[in-house]
Amino acid sequence: MYQVPAGALGLLTLIAISSGCDGDSGEPRSTTVLPGARNKTSSAASPGSETPGATPARPVPQPAHRDFPLSGLVTGTRLRVRALPRPEAPVWGWLRRGAAVRLKPDRRRSATCSSGWHELDPRGWVCLGEGIALRSESEPQLESEPQLESGLRSPIEPAYDYYFVKEQAVPEYHRLPSRSEQRAALRFSDRYLQLQRDDTHAAARLLAGELEQEPERPAVVHGLLQRGFFVAAVGVEAREARHFVRTVRGHYVKRASLLPRKGSTFKGMVLDKGNTLPIAWAVRGARPLSLRDSDAGAPELVTDPQARPIARQTRVPWLGRRRIGGQVFHELEGGRYLRFWFVAVAEEVTPPRGVGPGEPWLHVDLSRQTLVLYQGAAPVFATLISSGLAGHETPQGLFTIRAKHVTATMSDLGPDLGDDRYRIEDVPFAQYFQGSIAVHGAFWHGGFGLPRSHGCINLSPADARYVFERTWPQVPRGWHGVASAGAPSRASKVLISR
């Protein structure tokens, strides 16, 4: 049966990737749980399935089970995969609770890991004491054997529902509360809001349990969520005719305090012989223009009443750019035009130096708000992005993907989320290339094709997954994230230009 290391299921801190498009470092760290978790991720089906011909991502080679005969269930919140069986060794990746992994049987104990280090498939070392339950292939499977907790799905296939917190100081519970526990939680929340209006420092001390003559935070309360936070949920459960959303962290929030939020369904284009660059999309809804002679005999463009309006994020039959009356317009098939700022065009560029044949890399064009995935010199996928707003500009240059995370915690993501006080967990398919700046999925807005972020490169959830699965380094099966610095795997380049 599984051997659960002592204390592995009782972690009191939340280990997460704390990042932001303009703030934190993007490296793992521990954060206290008193304020409550802010959760988020996206379900993402591979885009472009209607357009065959794309080369699928090459799977990470998996050694035979005889080399890794132990199976393990990750029970710790977040585990680091080290290059060597030492706590100071470089981090090669991360595991998350609920993942199934395979390990070699040889165990190496150390002063900092008395439970022992095991070598992990396909590479790296993990300390069992950080939270891995083991079972040998020769042992029988028992009905009483610990299983993945209900609702904690594998992070490799994010399938969450998203909710916007619509009220202030919403209690987040460790478990489904009774009616009396819920009433006590609401009294605590009301008192917090009273203090918050008069003295924010006192309100923070109330949360920390440092104020005498004040109600204590009920034991069932994990924290208080503020308006503007998001939670990612794996289901809804009921107790005494009250419905609660269960978050990806296993906490509960009253559903009546939340608003469902769906991610954009926009998808880019898989490129093949039938779909080649350049590809253009309308980024603002508009009715096309037609060319006519003015009374003075000079050509001018006027709205064409016979033309159907073009919806935003719709692919348009683009022919090129044409200067008319001192301005540049986009020329479409059928003798129609759109203003220059109404269209985003993805066009082919030369691979940067050092990119080998067939090697995946990304080109982001900030002026056109497009991203193209290449394999060597061949473009294979194109889509719209949202980059940084003025004052939060996305950096330009040639970068290397330094870490990839199936989901990551982020903050300060842009004006779509109200203000910069929150953090959102489980932002989907994050690929960091400079500090806290990443290419990642964004479910909280659908404005792709226009700047929208605080420095990161936003993709629709489906596009983010498609790109994530095809860049290097690839995330080994069962892992939640992988690093490229110091690891034996090559990383993709990201060229950002204007």
Coordinates of C-alpha atoms in Angstrom, one line a residue:
M1 CA 0.0 0.0 0.0
Y2 CA 1.0 3.6 -0.2
Q3 CA 3.5 4.8 2.4
V4 CA 2.6 8.3 3.4
P5 CA 5.4 10.3 4.9
A6 CA 4.7 11.8 8.3
G7 CA 3.2 15.3 8.1
A8 CA 2.9 15.2 4.3
L9 CA -0.9 15.7 4.5
G10 CA -0.8 18.4 7.1
L11 CA 1.0 21.2 5.4
L12 CA 0.1 24.6 6.9
T13 CA 1.5 26.7 4.1
L14 CA 0.5 26.9 0.5
I15 CA 3.5 26.3 -1.8
A16 CA 2.7 28.0 -5.1
I17 CA 4.3 29.7 -8.1
S18 CA 4.0 33.3 -7.1
S19 CA 4.4 35.5 -10.2
G20 CA 2.9 38.4 -12.0
C21 CA 3.1 40.2 -15.2
D22 CA 4.8 43.0 -13.5
G23 CA 5.6 42.0 -10.0
D24 CA 7.0 38.8 -8.4
S25 CA 9.9 36.6 -9.6
G26 CA 8.0 33.6 -10.8
E27 CA 10.0 31.2 -8.5
P28 CA 8.4 28.9 -5.9
R29 CA 7.9 30.3 -2.5
S30 CA 5.7 29.7 0.6
T31 CA 2.8 32.0 1.3
T32 CA 0.6 32.1 4.4
V33 CA -3.0 31.0 4.0
L34 CA -4.7 33.5 6.3
P35 CA -5.9 35.8 3.5
G36 CA -7.3 32.9 1.6
A37 CA -6.4 31.4 -1.8
R38 CA -7.3 32.9 -5.1
N39 CA -7.7 30.2 -7.6
K40 CA -7.9 30.1 -11.4
T41 CA -7.2 27.9 -14.4
S42 CA -8.6 27.1 -17.8
S43 CA -10.0 24.2 -19.6
A44 CA -8.4 24.2 -23.0
A45 CA -9.0 21.9 -26.0
S46 CA -6.4 21.9 -28.7
P47 CA -7.3 24.5 -31.3
G48 CA -7.3 24.1 -35.0
S49 CA -8.5 20.5 -34.9
E50 CA -10.6 21.4 -37.9
T51 CA -7.4 22.1 -39.9
P52 CA -5.3 18.9 -40.1
G53 CA -1.7 18.9 -40.9
A54 CA 0.0 20.2 -37.8
T55 CA 2.9 18.2 -36.4
P56 CA 1.9 17.0 -32.9
A57 CA 4.2 17.6 -30.0
R58 CA 6.8 14.9 -29.5
P59 CA 6.0 13.0 -26.3
V60 CA 8.6 13.0 -23.6
P61 CA 10.4 9.6 -23.7
Q62 CA 9.2 7.4 -20.9
P63 CA 11.7 4.8 -19.5
A64 CA 10.4 1.3 -19.0
H65 CA 8.6 0.6 -15.7
R66 CA 11.3 -1.9 -14.8
D67 CA 13.7 1.0 -14.4
F68 CA 11.2 2.8 -12.2
P69 CA 9.2 0.1 -10.5
L70 CA 7.7 2.2 -7.7
S71 CA 4.5 4.1 -8.2
G72 CA 3.9 7.3 -6.2
L73 CA 1.0 9.6 -5.4
V74 CA 2.0 13.2 -4.7
T75 CA 0.3 14.2 -1.5
G76 CA 2.3 17.3 -0.7
T77 CA 1.0 20.7 -2.0
R78 CA 4.0 21.3 -4.2
L79 CA 7.3 19.4 -4.5
R80 CA 10.5 20.4 -6.2
V81 CA 12.4 18.0 -8.4
R82 CA 16.1 18.5 -7.8
A83 CA 19.0 17.7 -10.1
L84 CA 20.8 15.8 -7.3
P85 CA 19.6 14.3 -4.0
R86 CA 20.5 17.5 -2.1
P87 CA 18.3 20.4 -1.1
E88 CA 20.7 23.0 -2.6
A89 CA 20.8 21.3 -6.0
P90 CA 19.2 23.1 -8.9
V91 CA 15.5 22.8 -9.4
W92 CA 14.6 20.9 -12.6
G93 CA 10.8 20.9 -12.1
W94 CA 7.8 20.7 -9.8
L95 CA 5.2 18.2 -8.8
R96 CA 1.7 19.0 -7.5
R97 CA -0.7 17.1 -5.2
G98 CA -2.7 14.5 -7.0
A99 CA -0.1 13.6 -9.7
A100 CA 1.0 10.0 -10.3
V101 CA 4.7 9.5 -10.7
R102 CA 7.2 6.6 -11.0
L103 CA 10.5 6.3 -9.1
K104 CA 13.5 4.0 -8.7
P105 CA 13.6 1.9 -5.5
D106 CA 17.0 2.9 -4.3
R107 CA 16.7 5.4 -1.4
R108 CA 19.3 7.9 -0.3
R109 CA 18.9 9.4 3.1
S110 CA 20.5 12.7 4.1
A111 CA 20.5 15.1 7.1
T112 CA 17.8 17.2 5.5
C113 CA 15.7 14.3 4.1
S114 CA 15.5 11.4 6.6
S115 CA 12.7 9.8 4.6
G116 CA 15.1 9.5 1.7
W117 CA 15.6 10.7 -1.8
H118 CA 14.3 8.7 -4.8
E119 CA 15.2 9.1 -8.5
L120 CA 12.2 10.2 -10.5
D121 CA 11.0 9.3 -14.0
P122 CA 12.3 10.6 -16.4
R123 CA 15.0 12.5 -14.4
G124 CA 15.7 14.3 -11.2
W125 CA 15.3 13.5 -7.5
V126 CA 12.5 14.0 -4.9
C127 CA 12.5 13.8 -1.1
L128 CA 9.7 11.6 0.1
G129 CA 9.1 13.7 3.2
E130 CA 7.9 16.5 1.1
G131 CA 4.8 14.5 0.3
I132 CA 4.9 11.3 -1.8
A133 CA 3.0 8.1 -0.9
L134 CA 4.7 5.0 -2.4
R135 CA 3.5 1.6 -3.6
S136 CA 5.5 -1.2 -5.1
E137 CA 4.3 -2.9 -8.3
S138 CA 4.5 -6.2 -6.4
E139 CA 2.1 -5.1 -3.7
P140 CA -1.6 -5.8 -4.1
Q141 CA -4.0 -2.9 -4.6
L142 CA -6.3 -2.5 -1.5
E143 CA -9.7 -1.0 -1.4
S144 CA -8.7 0.9 1.7
E145 CA -5.6 2.4 -0.1
P146 CA -5.5 6.2 0.0
Q147 CA -6.8 7.7 -3.3
L148 CA -6.7 11.1 -4.8
E149 CA -9.1 13.3 -2.9
S150 CA -12.5 13.9 -4.5
G151 CA -12.3 17.0 -6.7
L152 CA -8.5 17.3 -6.8
R153 CA -8.0 16.6 -10.5
S154 CA -4.8 16.0 -12.2
P155 CA -3.2 19.4 -13.0
I156 CA -2.0 18.0 -16.4
E157 CA -5.6 18.2 -17.7
P158 CA -7.0 21.4 -16.2
A159 CA -10.8 21.3 -16.3
Y160 CA -11.9 24.0 -13.9
D161 CA -14.9 26.3 -13.7
Y162 CA -14.1 29.9 -12.9
Y163 CA -15.9 32.2 -10.6
F164 CA -15.6 35.9 -9.8
V165 CA -15.9 36.9 -6.2
K166 CA -18.7 39.6 -6.2
E167 CA -18.8 40.5 -2.5
Q168 CA -16.3 41.8 0.0
A169 CA -14.7 39.5 2.6
V170 CA -16.3 36.3 1.5
P171 CA -15.5 33.4 3.9
E172 CA -13.5 30.5 2.4
Y173 CA -13.9 27.3 4.3
H174 CA -11.7 24.3 5.0
R175 CA -14.7 22.0 4.7
L176 CA -18.5 22.3 4.2
P177 CA -19.7 24.4 7.2
S178 CA -22.8 23.8 9.3
R179 CA -25.4 26.5 9.5
S180 CA -24.1 27.7 12.9
E181 CA -20.5 27.7 11.6
Q182 CA -21.5 29.7 8.6
R183 CA -23.3 32.3 10.8
A184 CA -20.2 32.6 12.9
A185 CA -18.1 33.0 9.8
L186 CA -20.3 35.8 8.6
R187 CA -20.2 37.6 11.9
F188 CA -16.4 37.5 11.7
S189 CA -16.5 38.7 8.1
D190 CA -18.8 41.6 9.1
R191 CA -16.5 42.7 11.9
Y192 CA -13.5 42.5 9.6
L193 CA -15.3 44.9 7.1
Q194 CA -16.2 47.3 10.0
L195 CA -12.5 47.5 11.0
Q196 CA -11.4 47.7 7.4
R197 CA -13.4 50.9 6.9
D198 CA -11.8 52.6 9.9
D199 CA -8.4 51.0 10.3
T200 CA -6.9 48.6 7.8
H201 CA -4.1 47.7 10.2
A202 CA -6.5 46.6 12.8
A203 CA -8.4 44.6 10.2
A204 CA -5.2 42.8 9.3
R205 CA -4.5 42.1 13.0
L206 CA -8.1 40.7 13.4
L207 CA -7.3 38.2 10.6
A208 CA -4.1 37.2 12.3
G209 CA -5.9 36.7 15.7
E210 CA -3.9 39.5 17.4
L211 CA -6.8 41.6 18.7
E212 CA -8.1 41.0 22.2
Q213 CA -11.8 41.6 22.9
E214 CA -12.6 40.6 19.3
P215 CA -14.1 37.5 17.8
E216 CA -11.6 34.8 16.8
R217 CA -11.5 33.6 13.3
P218 CA -13.7 30.4 13.3
A219 CA -11.6 27.3 12.9
V220 CA -13.6 26.3 9.8
V221 CA -12.6 29.5 8.0
H222 CA -9.5 29.2 5.8
G223 CA -9.5 32.9 4.9
L224 CA -11.5 35.8 3.5
L225 CA -11.8 36.4 -0.3
Q226 CA -12.0 40.0 -1.5
R227 CA -14.2 41.3 -4.3
G228 CA -12.3 41.0 -7.6
F229 CA -10.6 37.7 -6.7
F230 CA -11.2 34.7 -8.8
V231 CA -11.5 31.1 -7.8
A232 CA -11.1 28.0 -9.9
A233 CA -13.5 25.2 -9.0
V234 CA -13.8 21.5 -9.6
G235 CA -17.4 21.1 -8.6
V236 CA -20.3 22.2 -6.4
E237 CA -21.3 20.4 -3.2
A238 CA -24.4 20.9 -0.9
R239 CA -25.0 20.7 2.8
E240 CA -28.4 21.4 4.3
A241 CA -29.8 22.9 1.1
R242 CA -26.8 25.3 0.8
H243 CA -24.5 25.1 -2.2
F244 CA -20.8 25.6 -2.1
V245 CA -18.2 25.7 -4.8
R246 CA -15.1 23.5 -4.1
T247 CA -11.9 25.1 -5.3
V248 CA -8.9 23.4 -6.8
R249 CA -7.2 23.6 -3.3
G250 CA -10.1 21.7 -1.7
H251 CA -11.7 24.7 0.0
Y252 CA -15.3 25.8 -0.1
V253 CA -17.0 29.1 -1.0
K254 CA -20.7 29.9 -0.9
R255 CA -21.9 29.8 -4.5
A256 CA -24.3 32.7 -4.0
S257 CA -21.2 34.9 -3.4
L258 CA -19.7 34.1 -6.8
L259 CA -20.4 34.8 -10.4
P260 CA -19.5 32.2 -13.1
R261 CA -16.9 33.4 -15.6
K262 CA -16.2 31.7 -18.8
G263 CA -13.0 32.0 -20.8
S264 CA -12.8 33.1 -24.4
T265 CA -13.5 30.5 -27.1
F266 CA -11.2 32.2 -29.6
K267 CA -8.7 29.9 -31.3
G268 CA -5.8 30.6 -33.6
M269 CA -5.0 28.9 -36.9
V270 CA -3.0 25.7 -37.5
L271 CA -0.9 26.4 -40.6
D272 CA -0.5 24.0 -43.5
K273 CA -0.6 24.1 -47.3
G274 CA -4.2 25.4 -47.2
N275 CA -3.5 28.0 -44.5
T276 CA -0.3 29.9 -44.9
L277 CA 1.0 33.3 -43.7
P278 CA 0.0 36.1 -43.9
I279 CA -3.2 35.6 -41.9
A280 CA -5.3 38.6 -40.8
W281 CA -8.0 39.0 -38.2
A282 CA -10.3 41.9 -37.5
V283 CA -9.6 43.2 -34.0
R284 CA -12.4 45.6 -33.9
G285 CA -15.9 45.1 -35.3
A286 CA -16.5 47.2 -38.4
R287 CA -18.3 47.5 -41.7
P288 CA -15.9 47.5 -44.6
L289 CA -15.2 50.6 -46.7
S290 CA -15.4 50.9 -50.5
L291 CA -13.3 53.2 -52.8
R292 CA -15.0 55.9 -54.8
D293 CA -14.1 59.2 -56.4
S294 CA -14.9 62.3 -54.4
D295 CA -16.5 65.4 -55.9
A296 CA -13.0 66.8 -56.3
G297 CA -12.0 63.7 -58.3
A298 CA -9.7 62.3 -55.7
P299 CA -10.2 58.7 -54.4
E300 CA -11.8 58.4 -51.0
L301 CA -13.1 55.6 -48.8
V302 CA -16.7 55.5 -47.6
T303 CA -18.7 52.9 -45.6
D304 CA -20.2 50.3 -47.9
P305 CA -23.8 49.8 -47.0
Q306 CA -23.9 46.6 -49.1
A307 CA -21.0 45.0 -47.1
R308 CA -21.8 42.8 -44.1
P309 CA -20.3 44.0 -40.8
I310 CA -17.1 42.0 -39.8
A311 CA -17.1 40.8 -36.2
R312 CA -14.0 41.2 -34.1
Q313 CA -11.5 38.3 -34.1
T314 CA -12.9 37.1 -37.4
R315 CA -10.4 36.1 -40.1
V316 CA -10.5 38.5 -43.0
P317 CA -9.5 37.9 -46.7
W318 CA -6.5 40.1 -46.6
L319 CA -4.6 41.2 -49.7
G320 CA -2.2 43.8 -48.4
R321 CA -1.7 47.4 -47.3
R322 CA -2.6 50.3 -49.5
R323 CA -2.0 54.0 -49.0
I324 CA -5.1 56.1 -49.9
G325 CA -5.4 59.8 -49.3
G326 CA -2.2 59.9 -47.2
Q327 CA -3.4 57.0 -44.9
V328 CA -2.7 53.3 -44.9
F329 CA -5.6 50.9 -45.1
H330 CA -5.9 47.1 -45.3
E331 CA -7.2 45.9 -48.7
L332 CA -9.5 42.9 -48.6
E333 CA -10.9 40.7 -51.4
G334 CA -13.8 42.1 -53.3
G335 CA -12.5 45.7 -53.4
R336 CA -13.2 46.5 -49.8
Y337 CA -11.0 48.1 -47.1
L338 CA -10.6 48.4 -43.4
R339 CA -8.8 51.1 -41.4
F340 CA -5.3 50.3 -40.4
W341 CA -6.0 49.8 -36.7
F342 CA -8.9 47.5 -37.3
V343 CA -6.8 44.6 -38.5
A344 CA -4.0 42.4 -37.0
V345 CA -1.8 40.6 -39.6
A346 CA 0.5 37.7 -38.7
E347 CA 3.4 37.6 -41.2
E348 CA 6.5 35.4 -41.6
V349 CA 9.9 36.4 -40.2
T350 CA 13.4 34.9 -40.4
P351 CA 14.4 32.5 -37.5
P352 CA 16.7 34.1 -35.0
R353 CA 20.3 32.9 -34.9
G354 CA 20.9 29.6 -33.2
V355 CA 17.5 28.0 -34.0
G356 CA 18.0 24.6 -35.6
P357 CA 15.9 22.8 -38.2
G358 CA 12.6 21.7 -36.7
E359 CA 13.3 23.5 -33.4
P360 CA 10.1 25.2 -32.0
W361 CA 10.3 28.9 -31.2
L362 CA 7.9 31.8 -30.9
H363 CA 7.6 35.2 -32.6
V364 CA 5.5 37.9 -30.9
D365 CA 4.7 41.0 -32.9
L366 CA 3.7 43.7 -30.5
S367 CA 2.6 46.3 -33.1
R368 CA 0.2 43.7 -34.6
Q369 CA -0.6 41.8 -31.5
T370 CA 0.1 38.4 -33.0
L371 CA 2.0 35.3 -32.1
V372 CA 3.4 32.7 -34.5
L373 CA 4.8 29.3 -33.5
Y374 CA 7.6 28.0 -35.8
Q375 CA 9.4 24.8 -36.2
G376 CA 12.7 25.9 -37.6
A377 CA 11.9 28.2 -40.5
A378 CA 8.3 26.8 -41.0
P379 CA 5.4 28.6 -39.3
V380 CA 3.0 26.1 -37.9
F381 CA 0.5 28.1 -35.9
A382 CA -0.7 31.7 -35.7
T383 CA -3.0 33.6 -33.3
L384 CA -3.9 36.9 -31.6
I385 CA -2.4 38.0 -28.3
S386 CA -2.8 40.7 -25.7
S387 CA 0.5 42.3 -24.6
G388 CA 1.3 45.0 -22.1
L389 CA -0.6 48.3 -21.9
A390 CA 1.2 51.7 -21.9
G391 CA 3.2 51.9 -18.7
H392 CA 3.4 48.1 -18.5
E393 CA 5.1 47.4 -21.9
T394 CA 6.1 43.9 -22.8
P395 CA 9.9 43.7 -23.2
Q396 CA 11.4 43.4 -26.6
G397 CA 14.3 41.2 -27.6
L398 CA 15.3 37.5 -27.9
F399 CA 14.6 35.4 -24.9
T400 CA 14.7 31.8 -23.8
I401 CA 11.9 30.0 -22.0
R402 CA 13.3 29.4 -18.5
A403 CA 10.3 27.7 -16.9
K404 CA 7.0 26.2 -17.8
H405 CA 4.1 25.6 -15.4
V406 CA 0.8 23.9 -16.2
T407 CA -0.7 26.5 -13.9
A408 CA 0.9 29.3 -11.9
T409 CA -0.2 31.9 -9.3
M410 CA -0.1 35.4 -10.7
S411 CA -0.9 38.9 -9.5
D412 CA -1.2 42.4 -11.0
L413 CA -2.5 41.1 -14.3
G414 CA -4.2 44.1 -15.7
P415 CA -7.3 46.4 -15.5
D416 CA -9.8 43.6 -16.4
L417 CA -9.5 42.4 -12.9
G418 CA -10.4 45.6 -11.1
D419 CA -7.3 46.5 -9.3
D420 CA -3.9 45.1 -8.3
R421 CA -4.7 43.8 -4.8
Y422 CA -5.4 40.2 -5.7
R423 CA -3.6 37.1 -6.7
I424 CA -5.0 34.4 -9.0
E425 CA -4.0 30.8 -8.6
D426 CA -3.9 28.4 -11.5
V427 CA -3.4 30.8 -14.4
P428 CA -3.1 28.2 -17.2
F429 CA -0.1 27.2 -19.2
A430 CA 2.5 29.7 -18.2
Q431 CA 5.8 29.9 -20.0
Y432 CA 8.3 32.4 -18.3
F433 CA 11.0 33.9 -20.4
Q434 CA 12.1 37.0 -18.4
G435 CA 11.6 37.5 -14.7
S436 CA 7.9 37.4 -14.0
I437 CA 6.9 37.9 -17.6
A438 CA 5.3 34.9 -19.3
V439 CA 3.3 33.7 -22.2
H440 CA 0.1 32.3 -20.6
G441 CA -3.6 31.7 -20.9
A442 CA -6.1 34.4 -19.8
F443 CA -9.7 33.4 -19.1
W444 CA -10.7 36.8 -17.5
H445 CA -10.9 38.7 -20.8
G446 CA -11.5 38.1 -24.5
G447 CA -9.7 41.2 -25.9
F448 CA -7.1 39.3 -27.9
G449 CA -5.7 41.4 -30.7
L450 CA -5.5 44.5 -28.4
P451 CA -3.0 45.3 -25.6
R452 CA -4.6 44.3 -22.2
S453 CA -2.0 43.0 -19.8
H454 CA 0.6 44.3 -17.3
G455 CA 3.5 43.0 -19.4
C456 CA 2.7 39.3 -20.0
I457 CA 1.6 37.9 -23.3
N458 CA -2.0 36.8 -23.0
L459 CA -3.5 34.0 -25.1
S460 CA -6.9 32.4 -25.1
P461 CA -6.9 29.3 -22.9
A462 CA -7.1 27.0 -25.9
D463 CA -4.2 28.7 -27.7
A464 CA -2.1 28.8 -24.6
R465 CA -2.4 25.1 -24.2
Y466 CA -1.6 24.5 -27.9
V467 CA 1.6 26.5 -27.8
F468 CA 2.6 25.2 -24.3
E469 CA 2.5 21.6 -25.6
R470 CA 4.8 22.3 -28.5
T471 CA 7.6 24.4 -27.1
W472 CA 10.7 23.2 -25.3
P473 CA 11.3 22.1 -22.6
Q474 CA 8.3 19.8 -22.5
V475 CA 6.7 18.9 -19.2
P476 CA 7.3 15.2 -18.3
R477 CA 4.2 13.2 -17.7
G478 CA 3.0 13.6 -14.1
W479 CA 5.0 16.8 -13.6
H480 CA 3.4 20.2 -13.0
G481 CA 6.2 22.3 -14.2
V482 CA 9.7 22.1 -15.6
A483 CA 12.7 24.5 -15.5
S484 CA 15.3 24.9 -18.3
A485 CA 18.1 26.6 -16.5
G486 CA 20.7 24.0 -15.5
A487 CA 18.4 21.2 -16.8
P488 CA 19.5 18.7 -19.5
S489 CA 16.8 19.8 -21.8
R490 CA 16.9 22.5 -24.5
A491 CA 14.5 25.5 -24.3
S492 CA 12.7 27.4 -27.0
K493 CA 13.5 30.9 -28.0
V494 CA 10.9 33.7 -27.8
L495 CA 11.5 36.6 -30.2
I496 CA 9.5 39.8 -29.3
S497 CA 9.6 42.6 -31.8
R498 CA 7.6 45.6 -32.9

